[in-house]
PDB file of C-alpha atoms in Angstrom:
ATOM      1  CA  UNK D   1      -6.003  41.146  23.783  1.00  0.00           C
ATOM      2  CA  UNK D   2      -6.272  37.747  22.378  1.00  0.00           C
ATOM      3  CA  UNK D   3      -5.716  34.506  24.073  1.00  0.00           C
ATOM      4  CA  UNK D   4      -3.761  31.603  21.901  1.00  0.00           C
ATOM      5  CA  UNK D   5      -5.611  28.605  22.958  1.00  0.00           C
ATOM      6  CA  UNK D   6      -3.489  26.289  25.503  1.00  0.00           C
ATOM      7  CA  UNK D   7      -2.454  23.532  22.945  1.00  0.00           C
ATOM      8  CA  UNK D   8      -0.717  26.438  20.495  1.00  0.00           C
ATOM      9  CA  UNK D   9       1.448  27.926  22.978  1.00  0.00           C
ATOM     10  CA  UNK D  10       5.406  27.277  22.909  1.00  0.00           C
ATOM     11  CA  UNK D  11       6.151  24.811  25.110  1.00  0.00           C
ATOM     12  CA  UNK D  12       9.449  22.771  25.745  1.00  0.00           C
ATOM     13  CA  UNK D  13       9.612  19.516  24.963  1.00  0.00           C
ATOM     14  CA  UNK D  14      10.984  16.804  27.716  1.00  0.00           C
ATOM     15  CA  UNK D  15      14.253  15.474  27.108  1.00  0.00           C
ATOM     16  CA  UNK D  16      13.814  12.173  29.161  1.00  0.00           C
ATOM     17  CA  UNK D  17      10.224  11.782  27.749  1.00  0.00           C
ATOM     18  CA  UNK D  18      11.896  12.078  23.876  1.00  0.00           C
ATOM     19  CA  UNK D  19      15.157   9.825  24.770  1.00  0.00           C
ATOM     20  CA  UNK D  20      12.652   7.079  26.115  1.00  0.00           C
ATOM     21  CA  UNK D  21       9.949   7.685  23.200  1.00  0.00           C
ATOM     22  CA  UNK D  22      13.295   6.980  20.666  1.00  0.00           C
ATOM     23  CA  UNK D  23      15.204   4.373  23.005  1.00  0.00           C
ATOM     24  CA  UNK D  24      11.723   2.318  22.898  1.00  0.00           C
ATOM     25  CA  UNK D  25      10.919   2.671  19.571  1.00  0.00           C
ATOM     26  CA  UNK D  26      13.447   4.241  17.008  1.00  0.00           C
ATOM     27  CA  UNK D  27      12.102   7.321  15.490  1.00  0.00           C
ATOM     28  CA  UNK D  28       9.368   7.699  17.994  1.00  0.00           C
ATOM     29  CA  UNK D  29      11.376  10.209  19.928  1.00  0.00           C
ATOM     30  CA  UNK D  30      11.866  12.553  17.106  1.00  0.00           C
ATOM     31  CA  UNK D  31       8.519  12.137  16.390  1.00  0.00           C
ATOM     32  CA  UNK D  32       7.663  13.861  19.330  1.00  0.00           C
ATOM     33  CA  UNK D  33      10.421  16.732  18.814  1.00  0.00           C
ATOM     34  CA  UNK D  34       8.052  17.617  15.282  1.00  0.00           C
ATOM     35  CA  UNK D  35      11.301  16.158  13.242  1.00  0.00           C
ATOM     36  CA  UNK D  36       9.402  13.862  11.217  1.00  0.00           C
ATOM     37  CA  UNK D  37      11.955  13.333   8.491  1.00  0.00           C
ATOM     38  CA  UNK D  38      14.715  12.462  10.979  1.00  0.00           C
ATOM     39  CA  UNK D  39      12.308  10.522  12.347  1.00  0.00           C
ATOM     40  CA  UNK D  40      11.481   8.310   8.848  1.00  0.00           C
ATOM     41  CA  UNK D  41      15.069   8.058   8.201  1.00  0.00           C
ATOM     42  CA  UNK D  42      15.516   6.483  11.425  1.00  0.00           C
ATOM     43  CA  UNK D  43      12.780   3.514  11.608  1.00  0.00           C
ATOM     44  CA  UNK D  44      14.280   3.216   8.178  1.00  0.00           C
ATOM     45  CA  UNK D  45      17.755   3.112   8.568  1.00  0.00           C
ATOM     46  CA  UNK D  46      16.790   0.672  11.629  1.00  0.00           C
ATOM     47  CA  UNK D  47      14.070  -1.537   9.322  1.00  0.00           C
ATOM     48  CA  UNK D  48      16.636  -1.752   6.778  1.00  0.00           C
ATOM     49  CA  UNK D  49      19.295  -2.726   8.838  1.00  0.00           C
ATOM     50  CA  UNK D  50      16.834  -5.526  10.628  1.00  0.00           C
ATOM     51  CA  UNK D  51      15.229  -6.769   6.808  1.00  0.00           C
ATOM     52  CA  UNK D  52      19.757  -6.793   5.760  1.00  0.00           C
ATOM     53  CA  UNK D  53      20.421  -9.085   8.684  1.00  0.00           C
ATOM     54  CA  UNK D  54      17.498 -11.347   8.194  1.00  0.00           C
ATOM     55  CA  UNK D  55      17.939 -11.911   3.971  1.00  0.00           C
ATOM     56  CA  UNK D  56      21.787 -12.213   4.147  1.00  0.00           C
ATOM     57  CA  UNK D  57      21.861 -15.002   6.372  1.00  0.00           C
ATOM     58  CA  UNK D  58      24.991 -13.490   8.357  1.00  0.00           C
ATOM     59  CA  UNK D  59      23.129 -13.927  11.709  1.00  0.00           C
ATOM     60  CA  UNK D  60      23.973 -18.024  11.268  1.00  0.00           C
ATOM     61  CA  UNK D  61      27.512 -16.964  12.844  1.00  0.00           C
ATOM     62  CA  UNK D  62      28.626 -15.593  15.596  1.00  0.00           C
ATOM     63  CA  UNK D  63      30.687 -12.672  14.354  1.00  0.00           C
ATOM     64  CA  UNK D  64      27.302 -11.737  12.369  1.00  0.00           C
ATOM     65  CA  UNK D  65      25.059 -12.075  15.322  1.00  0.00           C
ATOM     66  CA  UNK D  66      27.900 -10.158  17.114  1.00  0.00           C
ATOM     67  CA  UNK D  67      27.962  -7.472  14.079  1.00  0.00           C
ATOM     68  CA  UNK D  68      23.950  -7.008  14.417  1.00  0.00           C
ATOM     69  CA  UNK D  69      23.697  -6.453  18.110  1.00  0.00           C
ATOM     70  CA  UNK D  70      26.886  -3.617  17.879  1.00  0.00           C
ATOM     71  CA  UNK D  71      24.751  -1.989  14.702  1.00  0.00           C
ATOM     72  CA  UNK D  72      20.860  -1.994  16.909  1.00  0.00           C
ATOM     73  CA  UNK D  73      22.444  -1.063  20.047  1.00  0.00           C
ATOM     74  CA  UNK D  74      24.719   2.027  18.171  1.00  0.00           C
ATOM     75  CA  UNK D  75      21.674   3.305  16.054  1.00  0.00           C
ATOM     76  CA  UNK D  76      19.484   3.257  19.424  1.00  0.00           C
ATOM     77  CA  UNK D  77      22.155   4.750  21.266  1.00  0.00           C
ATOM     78  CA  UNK D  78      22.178   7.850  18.325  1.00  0.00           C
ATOM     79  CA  UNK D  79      18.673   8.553  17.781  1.00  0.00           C
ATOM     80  CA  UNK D  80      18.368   8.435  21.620  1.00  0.00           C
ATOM     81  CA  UNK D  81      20.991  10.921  22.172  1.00  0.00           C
ATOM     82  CA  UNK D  82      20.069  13.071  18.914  1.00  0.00           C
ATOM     83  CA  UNK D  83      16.120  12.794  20.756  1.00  0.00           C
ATOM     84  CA  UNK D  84      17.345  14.265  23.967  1.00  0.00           C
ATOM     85  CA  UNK D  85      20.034  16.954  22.263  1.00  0.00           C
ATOM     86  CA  UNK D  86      17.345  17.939  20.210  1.00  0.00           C
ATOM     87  CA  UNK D  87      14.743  18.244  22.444  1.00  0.00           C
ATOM     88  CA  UNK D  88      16.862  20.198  24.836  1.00  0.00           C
ATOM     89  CA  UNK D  89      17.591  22.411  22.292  1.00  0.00           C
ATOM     90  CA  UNK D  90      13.483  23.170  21.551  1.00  0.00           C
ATOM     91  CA  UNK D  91      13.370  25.515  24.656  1.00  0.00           C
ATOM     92  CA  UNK D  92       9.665  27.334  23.091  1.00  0.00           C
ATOM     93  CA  UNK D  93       8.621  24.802  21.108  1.00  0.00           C
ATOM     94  CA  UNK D  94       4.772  25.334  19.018  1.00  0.00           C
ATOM     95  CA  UNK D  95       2.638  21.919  18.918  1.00  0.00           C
ATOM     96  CA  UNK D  96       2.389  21.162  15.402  1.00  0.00           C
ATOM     97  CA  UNK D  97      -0.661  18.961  13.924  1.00  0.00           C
ATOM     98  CA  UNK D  98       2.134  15.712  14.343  1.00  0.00           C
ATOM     99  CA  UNK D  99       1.847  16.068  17.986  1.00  0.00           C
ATOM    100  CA  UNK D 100      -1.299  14.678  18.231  1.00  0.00           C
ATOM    101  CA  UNK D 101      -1.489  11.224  20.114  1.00  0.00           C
ATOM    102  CA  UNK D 102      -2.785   9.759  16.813  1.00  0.00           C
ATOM    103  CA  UNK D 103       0.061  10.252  14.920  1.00  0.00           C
ATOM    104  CA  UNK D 104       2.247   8.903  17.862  1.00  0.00           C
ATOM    105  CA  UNK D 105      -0.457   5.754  17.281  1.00  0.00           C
ATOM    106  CA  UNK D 106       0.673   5.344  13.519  1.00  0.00           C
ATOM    107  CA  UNK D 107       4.175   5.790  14.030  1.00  0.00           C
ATOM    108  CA  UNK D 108       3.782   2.627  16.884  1.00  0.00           C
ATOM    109  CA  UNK D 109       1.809   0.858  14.549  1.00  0.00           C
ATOM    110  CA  UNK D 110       3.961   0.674  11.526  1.00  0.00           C
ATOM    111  CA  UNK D 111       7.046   0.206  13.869  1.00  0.00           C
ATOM    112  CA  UNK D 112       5.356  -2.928  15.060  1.00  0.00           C
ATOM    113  CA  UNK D 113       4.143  -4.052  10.952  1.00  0.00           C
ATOM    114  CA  UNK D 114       7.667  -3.164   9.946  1.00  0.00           C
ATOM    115  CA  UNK D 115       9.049  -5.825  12.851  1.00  0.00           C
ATOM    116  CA  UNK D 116       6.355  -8.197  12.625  1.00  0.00           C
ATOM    117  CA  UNK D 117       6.895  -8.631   8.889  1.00  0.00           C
ATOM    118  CA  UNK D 118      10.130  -9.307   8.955  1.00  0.00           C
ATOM    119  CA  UNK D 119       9.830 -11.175  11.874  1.00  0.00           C
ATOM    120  CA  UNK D 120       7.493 -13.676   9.751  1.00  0.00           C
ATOM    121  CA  UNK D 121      10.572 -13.879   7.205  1.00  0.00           C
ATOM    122  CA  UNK D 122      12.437 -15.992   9.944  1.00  0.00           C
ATOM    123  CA  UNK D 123      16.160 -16.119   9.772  1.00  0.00           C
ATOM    124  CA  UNK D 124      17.701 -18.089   6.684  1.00  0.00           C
ATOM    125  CA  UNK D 125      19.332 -21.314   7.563  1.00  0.00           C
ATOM    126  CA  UNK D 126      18.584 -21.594  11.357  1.00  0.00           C
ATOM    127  CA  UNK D 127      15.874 -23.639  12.121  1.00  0.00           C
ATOM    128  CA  UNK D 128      13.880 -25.362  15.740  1.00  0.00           C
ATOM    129  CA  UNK D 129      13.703 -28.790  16.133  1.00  0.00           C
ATOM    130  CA  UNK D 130      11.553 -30.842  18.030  1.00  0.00           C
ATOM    131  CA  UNK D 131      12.714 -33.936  19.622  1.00  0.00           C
ATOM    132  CA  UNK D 132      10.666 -36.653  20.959  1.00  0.00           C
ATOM    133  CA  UNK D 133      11.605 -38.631  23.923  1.00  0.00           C
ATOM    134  CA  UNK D 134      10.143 -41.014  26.185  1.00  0.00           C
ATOM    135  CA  UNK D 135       9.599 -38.124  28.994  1.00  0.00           C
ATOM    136  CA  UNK D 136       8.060 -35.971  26.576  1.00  0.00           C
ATOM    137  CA  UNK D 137       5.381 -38.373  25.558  1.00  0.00           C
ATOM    138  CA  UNK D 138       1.433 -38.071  26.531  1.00  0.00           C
ATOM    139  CA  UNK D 139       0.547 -39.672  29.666  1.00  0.00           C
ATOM    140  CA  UNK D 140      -2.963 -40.462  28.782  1.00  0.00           C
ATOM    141  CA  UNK D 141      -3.439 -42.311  25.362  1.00  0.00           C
TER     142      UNK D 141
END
């Protein structure tokens, strides 16, 4: 008889562990369910909807700031449920080569280039300002 070697045999995946894996980072979750085009079209649909709000300039009022938290908080909400629906359903579920911890590396890693680029585009038309006063001056000269 042979033995399958411990990392090919089915095993179900964790419902909590995928919700949290997707809640934290959109797509991440699916990732770990082996669903990696569900999981692309996710961080995409969410990038997309991020790099939308951040070139149209619709974040500079209130109803569009209003408008972007309803959209990130809904698509969260979904892939999180569609994580833990979906891993529920994977009762004997075979590792495949994704579920290595390096590929749960890359998917964190272009999550955070994804964010961090458009996080260097700023927002159009709101800006910081930086006032000097008399309490705010240096003490020492």
């Amino acid at each position: 008889m042979t033995s399958i070697p411990p990392e090919l045999q089915p095993a179900a995946r964790k419902p909590w562990l995928a919700g949290l894996l997707s809640f934290c980072i959109p797509g991440l979750g699916q990732v770990y369910n082996g669903q990696t085009g569900r999981a692309g079209l996710l961080m995409g649909s969410y990038l997309l909807l991020e790099a939308t709000m951040h070139t149209s300039g619709i974040v500079r009022y209130f109803g569009g700031l209003i408008l972007l938290l309803l959209l990130e908080i809904g698509l969260r909400l979904a892939g999180t449920i569609e994580a833990v629906v979906m891993a529920r359903r994977l009762a004997a579920y075979t590792l495949q080569p994704i579920n290595r911890w390096y590929w749960y590396l890359a998917t964190v890693i272009i999550w955070f280039l994804g964010v961090g680029f458009l996080g260097s585009l700023g927002w159009p038309g709101i800006q910081t300002f930086s006032i000097v006063t008399p309490s705010s001056a240096p003490l020492y000269r």
